[in-house]
PDB file of C-alpha atoms and ligand atoms in Angstrom:
ATOM      1  CA  MET A 128      43.547 -76.209 -34.630  1.00 97.00           C
ATOM      2  CA  TYR A 129      42.666 -74.130 -37.611  1.00 98.00           C
ATOM      3  CA  PHE A 130      41.338 -70.735 -38.546  1.00 98.00           C
ATOM      4  CA  SER A 131      39.170 -70.763 -41.740  1.00 97.00           C
ATOM      5  CA  ASN A 132      36.964 -68.438 -43.516  1.00 97.00           C
ATOM      6  CA  THR A 133      36.137 -69.948 -46.726  1.00 93.00           C
ATOM      7  CA  GLY A 134      36.514 -73.482 -45.882  1.00 93.00           C
ATOM      8  CA  HIS A 135      40.104 -74.079 -47.583  1.00 93.00           C
ATOM      9  CA  THR A 136      42.138 -74.359 -44.508  1.00 96.00           C
ATOM     10  CA  GLN A 137      38.935 -76.084 -42.874  1.00 96.00           C
ATOM     11  CA  ALA A 138      39.159 -79.014 -45.554  1.00 93.00           C
ATOM     12  CA  ILE A 139      43.004 -79.524 -45.043  1.00 93.00           C
ATOM     13  CA  ALA A 140      42.898 -79.479 -41.276  1.00 95.00           C
ATOM     14  CA  GLU A 141      39.911 -82.258 -41.597  1.00 95.00           C
ATOM     15  CA  ARG A 142      42.450 -84.318 -43.287  1.00 92.00           C
ATOM     16  CA  ILE A 143      45.523 -83.644 -41.238  1.00 93.00           C
ATOM     17  CA  ALA A 144      43.222 -84.680 -38.218  1.00 95.00           C
ATOM     18  CA  ALA A 145      42.045 -87.967 -39.931  1.00 93.00           C
ATOM     19  CA  ALA A 146      45.520 -88.940 -41.220  1.00 92.00           C
ATOM     20  CA  THR A 147      46.718 -88.027 -37.845  1.00 93.00           C
ATOM     21  CA  GLY A 148      44.330 -88.911 -35.327  1.00 93.00           C
ATOM     22  CA  SER A 149      44.407 -85.557 -33.876  1.00 94.00           C
ATOM     23  CA  GLU A 150      40.966 -84.012 -32.454  1.00 94.00           C
ATOM     24  CA  LEU A 151      39.953 -80.742 -34.448  1.00 96.00           C
ATOM     25  CA  VAL A 152      39.816 -77.722 -32.772  1.00 96.00           C
ATOM     26  CA  GLY A 153      38.100 -74.380 -34.863  1.00 97.00           C
ATOM     27  CA  VAL A 154      39.006 -70.927 -33.675  1.00 98.00           C
ATOM     28  CA  GLN A 155      36.304 -68.688 -34.296  1.00 98.00           C
ATOM     29  CA  ALA A 156      36.267 -64.874 -34.334  1.00 98.00           C
ATOM     30  CA  LYS A 157      33.771 -63.524 -32.108  1.00 98.00           C
ATOM     31  CA  VAL A 158      32.496 -61.446 -34.943  1.00 98.00           C
ATOM     32  CA  PRO A 159      32.721 -63.795 -37.660  1.00 98.00           C
ATOM     33  CA  TYR A 160      34.429 -62.282 -41.108  1.00 98.00           C
ATOM     34  CA  THR A 161      31.757 -61.094 -43.651  1.00 98.00           C
ATOM     35  CA  PRO A 162      32.636 -61.355 -47.389  1.00 97.00           C
ATOM     36  CA  ALA A 163      33.165 -57.337 -47.040  1.00 98.00           C
ATOM     37  CA  ASP A 164      35.294 -57.871 -44.120  1.00 98.00           C
ATOM     38  CA  LEU A 165      37.612 -60.169 -46.407  1.00 98.00           C
ATOM     39  CA  ASP A 166      37.900 -57.983 -49.250  1.00 98.00           C
ATOM     40  CA  TRP A 167      41.657 -57.383 -49.356  1.00 96.00           C
ATOM     41  CA  GLU A 168      41.529 -54.636 -52.377  1.00 96.00           C
ATOM     42  CA  ASP A 169      39.323 -52.435 -50.092  1.00 97.00           C
ATOM     43  CA  GLN A 170      41.917 -50.648 -47.582  1.00 97.00           C
ATOM     44  CA  THR A 171      38.861 -49.815 -45.443  1.00 97.00           C
ATOM     45  CA  SER A 172      37.896 -53.518 -45.080  1.00 98.00           C
ATOM     46  CA  ARG A 173      38.116 -55.175 -41.725  1.00 98.00           C
ATOM     47  CA  SER A 174      40.751 -57.540 -42.699  1.00 98.00           C
ATOM     48  CA  TYR A 175      43.062 -54.940 -44.189  1.00 98.00           C
ATOM     49  CA  GLN A 176      42.554 -52.509 -41.251  1.00 97.00           C
ATOM     50  CA  GLU A 177      43.703 -55.451 -38.824  1.00 97.00           C
ATOM     51  CA  MET A 178      46.694 -56.490 -41.002  1.00 97.00           C
ATOM     52  CA  HIS A 179      48.037 -53.009 -41.781  1.00 96.00           C
ATOM     53  CA  ALA A 180      47.457 -51.396 -38.107  1.00 91.00           C
ATOM     54  CA  GLY A 181      49.900 -52.493 -35.071  1.00 84.00           C
ATOM     55  CA  LYS A 182      49.075 -54.746 -32.339  1.00 89.00           C
ATOM     56  CA  ILE A 183      45.404 -55.635 -33.172  1.00 95.00           C
ATOM     57  CA  ARG A 184      44.142 -58.807 -31.401  1.00 97.00           C
ATOM     58  CA  PRO A 185      40.228 -59.883 -32.626  1.00 98.00           C
ATOM     59  CA  ALA A 186      38.426 -61.316 -29.906  1.00 98.00           C
ATOM     60  CA  ILE A 187      37.930 -65.216 -30.357  1.00 98.00           C
ATOM     61  CA  GLU A 188      35.736 -67.601 -29.081  1.00 97.00           C
ATOM     62  CA  PRO A 189      37.088 -69.299 -25.753  1.00 95.00           C
ATOM     63  CA  ILE A 190      38.877 -72.619 -26.299  1.00 93.00           C
ATOM     64  CA  ASP A 191      38.640 -75.254 -23.793  1.00 89.00           C
ATOM     65  CA  PRO A 192      42.300 -75.571 -22.234  1.00 85.00           C
ATOM     66  CA  LYS A 193      41.798 -78.972 -21.253  1.00 87.00           C
ATOM     67  CA  LYS A 194      41.829 -79.967 -25.173  1.00 87.00           C
ATOM     68  CA  ILE A 195      45.110 -78.307 -25.784  1.00 90.00           C
ATOM     69  CA  ALA A 196      46.692 -79.020 -22.176  1.00 88.00           C
ATOM     70  CA  SER A 197      47.143 -82.741 -22.854  1.00 88.00           C
ATOM     71  CA  ALA A 198      48.434 -82.298 -26.701  1.00 93.00           C
ATOM     72  CA  THR A 199      52.212 -82.667 -27.365  1.00 93.00           C
ATOM     73  CA  THR A 200      51.756 -82.096 -31.110  1.00 96.00           C
ATOM     74  CA  VAL A 201      49.699 -79.431 -32.458  1.00 97.00           C
ATOM     75  CA  PHE A 202      48.790 -78.905 -36.387  1.00 97.00           C
ATOM     76  CA  LEU A 203      47.978 -75.213 -36.385  1.00 98.00           C
ATOM     77  CA  GLY A 204      46.329 -73.839 -39.669  1.00 98.00           C
ATOM     78  CA  PHE A 205      45.561 -70.477 -41.239  1.00 98.00           C
ATOM     79  CA  PRO A 206      44.796 -68.828 -44.350  1.00 97.00           C
ATOM     80  CA  LEU A 207      47.673 -66.305 -45.565  1.00 97.00           C
ATOM     81  CA  TRP A 208      46.628 -62.670 -45.557  1.00 97.00           C
ATOM     82  CA  TRP A 209      49.388 -60.467 -46.756  1.00 97.00           C
ATOM     83  CA  SER A 210      51.731 -63.259 -46.637  1.00 96.00           C
ATOM     84  CA  ALA A 211      51.250 -63.562 -42.928  1.00 97.00           C
ATOM     85  CA  ALA A 212      48.862 -65.362 -40.535  1.00 98.00           C
ATOM     86  CA  PRO A 213      45.626 -63.486 -39.725  1.00 98.00           C
ATOM     87  CA  ARG A 214      45.483 -61.810 -36.019  1.00 98.00           C
ATOM     88  CA  THR A 215      43.056 -64.197 -34.834  1.00 98.00           C
ATOM     89  CA  ILE A 216      46.028 -66.445 -34.548  1.00 98.00           C
ATOM     90  CA  ASP A 217      47.948 -64.027 -32.402  1.00 97.00           C
ATOM     91  CA  THR A 218      44.982 -63.856 -30.376  1.00 97.00           C
ATOM     92  CA  LEU A 219      45.010 -67.627 -29.989  1.00 97.00           C
ATOM     93  CA  LEU A 220      48.557 -67.703 -29.220  1.00 97.00           C
ATOM     94  CA  ASP A 221      48.313 -65.089 -26.661  1.00 96.00           C
ATOM     95  CA  ASN A 222      45.592 -66.949 -24.786  1.00 94.00           C
ATOM     96  CA  VAL A 223      46.407 -70.525 -25.446  1.00 94.00           C
ATOM     97  CA  ASP A 224      49.763 -71.913 -23.627  1.00 93.00           C
ATOM     98  CA  LEU A 225      51.813 -73.627 -26.289  1.00 95.00           C
ATOM     99  CA  THR A 226      54.909 -73.390 -24.518  1.00 93.00           C
ATOM    100  CA  GLY A 227      57.302 -76.365 -25.167  1.00 89.00           C
ATOM    101  CA  LYS A 228      54.823 -78.110 -27.388  1.00 95.00           C
ATOM    102  CA  ASP A 229      55.650 -79.485 -30.940  1.00 96.00           C
ATOM    103  CA  VAL A 230      53.667 -77.031 -33.323  1.00 97.00           C
ATOM    104  CA  HIS A 231      53.299 -77.864 -37.017  1.00 97.00           C
ATOM    105  CA  PRO A 232      51.999 -74.658 -38.748  1.00 98.00           C
ATOM    106  CA  PHE A 233      50.296 -74.920 -41.961  1.00 97.00           C
ATOM    107  CA  CYS A 234      48.609 -72.687 -44.532  1.00 97.00           C
ATOM    108  CA  THR A 235      46.279 -72.361 -47.621  1.00 96.00           C
ATOM    109  CA  SER A 236      46.763 -69.261 -49.822  1.00 93.00           C
ATOM    110  CA  GLY A 237      46.326 -68.502 -53.622  1.00 88.00           C
ATOM    111  CA  THR A 238      50.083 -68.329 -54.368  1.00 88.00           C
ATOM    112  CA  THR A 239      52.291 -66.952 -51.355  1.00 92.00           C
ATOM    113  CA  PRO A 240      54.714 -69.367 -49.578  1.00 94.00           C
ATOM    114  CA  ILE A 241      54.355 -69.795 -45.936  1.00 96.00           C
ATOM    115  CA  ALA A 242      57.975 -69.055 -44.891  1.00 96.00           C
ATOM    116  CA  ASP A 243      57.337 -65.231 -44.038  1.00 97.00           C
ATOM    117  CA  ALA A 244      54.277 -65.931 -41.853  1.00 97.00           C
ATOM    118  CA  ILE A 245      56.641 -68.440 -39.851  1.00 97.00           C
ATOM    119  CA  THR A 246      59.471 -66.412 -39.642  1.00 97.00           C
ATOM    120  CA  LYS A 247      56.914 -63.894 -37.854  1.00 96.00           C
ATOM    121  CA  LEU A 248      55.307 -66.540 -35.464  1.00 97.00           C
ATOM    122  CA  ARG A 249      58.939 -67.707 -34.362  1.00 96.00           C
ATOM    123  CA  GLU A 250      60.070 -63.979 -33.497  1.00 97.00           C
ATOM    124  CA  ASN A 251      56.754 -63.356 -31.609  1.00 95.00           C
ATOM    125  CA  TYR A 252      56.208 -66.602 -29.896  1.00 96.00           C
ATOM    126  CA  PRO A 253      59.705 -68.072 -29.594  1.00 96.00           C
ATOM    127  CA  ASP A 254      58.862 -70.326 -26.724  1.00 94.00           C
ATOM    128  CA  ILE A 255      56.672 -72.804 -29.111  1.00 96.00           C
ATOM    129  CA  ARG A 256      58.842 -75.333 -30.546  1.00 96.00           C
ATOM    130  CA  TRP A 257      57.993 -74.735 -34.212  1.00 97.00           C
ATOM    131  CA  HIS A 258      58.652 -77.198 -36.698  1.00 95.00           C
ATOM    132  CA  THR A 259      59.031 -76.761 -40.486  1.00 89.00           C
ATOM    133  CA  GLY A 260      55.438 -75.425 -41.672  1.00 93.00           C
ATOM    134  CA  ARG A 261      53.564 -76.122 -44.945  1.00 94.00           C
ATOM    135  CA  ARG A 262      51.432 -74.706 -47.729  1.00 95.00           C
ATOM    136  CA  PHE A 263      49.033 -77.226 -48.635  1.00 90.00           C
ATOM    137  CA  ALA A 264      47.302 -77.383 -52.184  1.00 79.00           C
ATOM    138  CA  THR A 265      43.562 -78.461 -51.859  1.00 69.00           C
ATOM    139  CA  SER A 266      44.467 -81.351 -53.749  1.00 69.00           C
ATOM    140  CA  LEU A 267      46.420 -82.662 -50.994  1.00 72.00           C
ATOM    141  CA  THR A 268      46.306 -86.667 -50.383  1.00 75.00           C
ATOM    142  CA  ARG A 269      46.574 -88.623 -47.538  1.00 77.00           C
ATOM    143  CA  ASP A 270      50.001 -90.019 -48.017  1.00 81.00           C
ATOM    144  CA  GLU A 271      51.485 -86.262 -48.456  1.00 80.00           C
ATOM    145  CA  ILE A 272      49.951 -85.242 -44.894  1.00 80.00           C
ATOM    146  CA  GLN A 273      51.550 -88.529 -43.553  1.00 83.00           C
ATOM    147  CA  ASP A 274      54.734 -87.718 -45.002  1.00 85.00           C
ATOM    148  CA  TRP A 275      54.757 -84.350 -43.698  1.00 84.00           C
ATOM    149  CA  ALA A 276      53.367 -85.131 -40.344  1.00 83.00           C
ATOM    150  CA  THR A 277      56.075 -87.462 -39.588  1.00 84.00           C
ATOM    151  CA  GLU A 278      58.983 -86.014 -41.124  1.00 79.00           C
ATOM    152  CA  ASP A 279      60.957 -83.619 -38.696  1.00 74.00           C
TER     153      ASP A 279
HETATM  154  C1  FMN B 151      42.177 -60.782 -46.671  1.00 73.86           C
HETATM  155  C2  FMN B 151      42.803 -61.670 -47.511  1.00 73.86           C
HETATM  156  C3  FMN B 151      44.265 -61.767 -47.739  1.00 73.86           C
HETATM  157  C4  FMN B 151      44.749 -62.685 -48.625  1.00 73.86           C
HETATM  158  N1  FMN B 151      46.014 -62.215 -48.759  1.00 73.86           N
HETATM  159  C5  FMN B 151      46.777 -63.346 -49.622  1.00 73.86           C
HETATM  160  C6  FMN B 151      48.239 -63.336 -49.838  1.00 73.86           C
HETATM  161  O1  FMN B 151      48.742 -62.569 -49.457  1.00 73.86           O
HETATM  162  N2  FMN B 151      48.725 -64.359 -50.558  1.00 73.86           N
HETATM  163  C7  FMN B 151      48.164 -65.322 -51.032  1.00 73.86           C
HETATM  164  O2  FMN B 151      48.588 -65.977 -51.864  1.00 73.86           O
HETATM  165  N3  FMN B 151      46.542 -65.113 -50.698  1.00 73.86           N
HETATM  166  C8  FMN B 151      46.050 -64.478 -50.007  1.00 73.86           C
HETATM  167  N4  FMN B 151      44.477 -64.758 -49.897  1.00 73.86           N
HETATM  168  C9  FMN B 151      44.270 -65.784 -50.345  1.00 73.86           C
HETATM  169  C10 FMN B 151      43.640 -66.840 -49.103  1.00 73.86           C
HETATM  170  O3  FMN B 151      45.133 -67.179 -48.444  1.00 73.86           O
HETATM  171  C11 FMN B 151      43.349 -68.073 -49.587  1.00 73.86           C
HETATM  172  O4  FMN B 151      41.994 -67.786 -50.270  1.00 73.86           O
HETATM  173  C12 FMN B 151      42.942 -69.049 -48.199  1.00 73.86           C
HETATM  174  O5  FMN B 151      43.098 -70.597 -48.880  1.00 73.86           O
HETATM  175  C13 FMN B 151      41.518 -68.987 -47.783  1.00 73.86           C
HETATM  176  O6  FMN B 151      41.759 -69.821 -46.697  1.00 73.86           O
HETATM  177  P1  FMN B 151      40.204 -70.239 -46.003  1.00 73.86           P
HETATM  178  O7  FMN B 151      39.118 -70.505 -47.130  1.00 73.86           O
HETATM  179  O8  FMN B 151      40.454 -70.947 -44.931  1.00 73.86           O
HETATM  180  O9  FMN B 151      39.627 -68.806 -45.212  1.00 73.86           O
HETATM  181  C14 FMN B 151      44.265 -63.626 -49.062  1.00 73.86           C
HETATM  182  C15 FMN B 151      42.665 -63.816 -48.671  1.00 73.86           C
HETATM  183  C16 FMN B 151      42.075 -62.868 -47.986  1.00 73.86           C
HETATM  184  C17 FMN B 151      40.897 -63.179 -47.749  1.00 73.86           C
END
């Protein structure tokens, strides 16, 4: 499962799905993010406002619960926004029950590592069996994916 606006995380998610034989499920915001929404230098932009306010949960398109119910392992991908998972991921985790499932978080980012984002996800969603996450470069190979997907 992945959230992606400019295609980086989607490209990695597609490779993870192919390497692990997983179904690909995209998380779509009900109101898509425009380039202006994604301007991190503009403190009035939608992304800035969402990430710097309190408990904001942007609406997402519904996800068929049947797609998730039978899964025991979920690879959950997102871009880092201000070192964190975007709020759409919180909306997803509030609406789709991943309790007891093995969830492998992954991200893409300019430079920031994933650690702080995972710390927050673990704090906010303690019933999920979080595995070691990973930040991926877009040059990722199939062997690297398979090593990560099976290592813990
Ligand atoms: C609003 C916003 C905030 C971002 N914040 C960070 C950040 O804190 N650290 C970082 O390394 N990259 C940051 N980036 C870069 C994205 O994480 C990076 O471009 C990512 O690969 C985008 O993924 P996508 O193409 O799947 O949407 C930010 C990008 C946006 C749009």
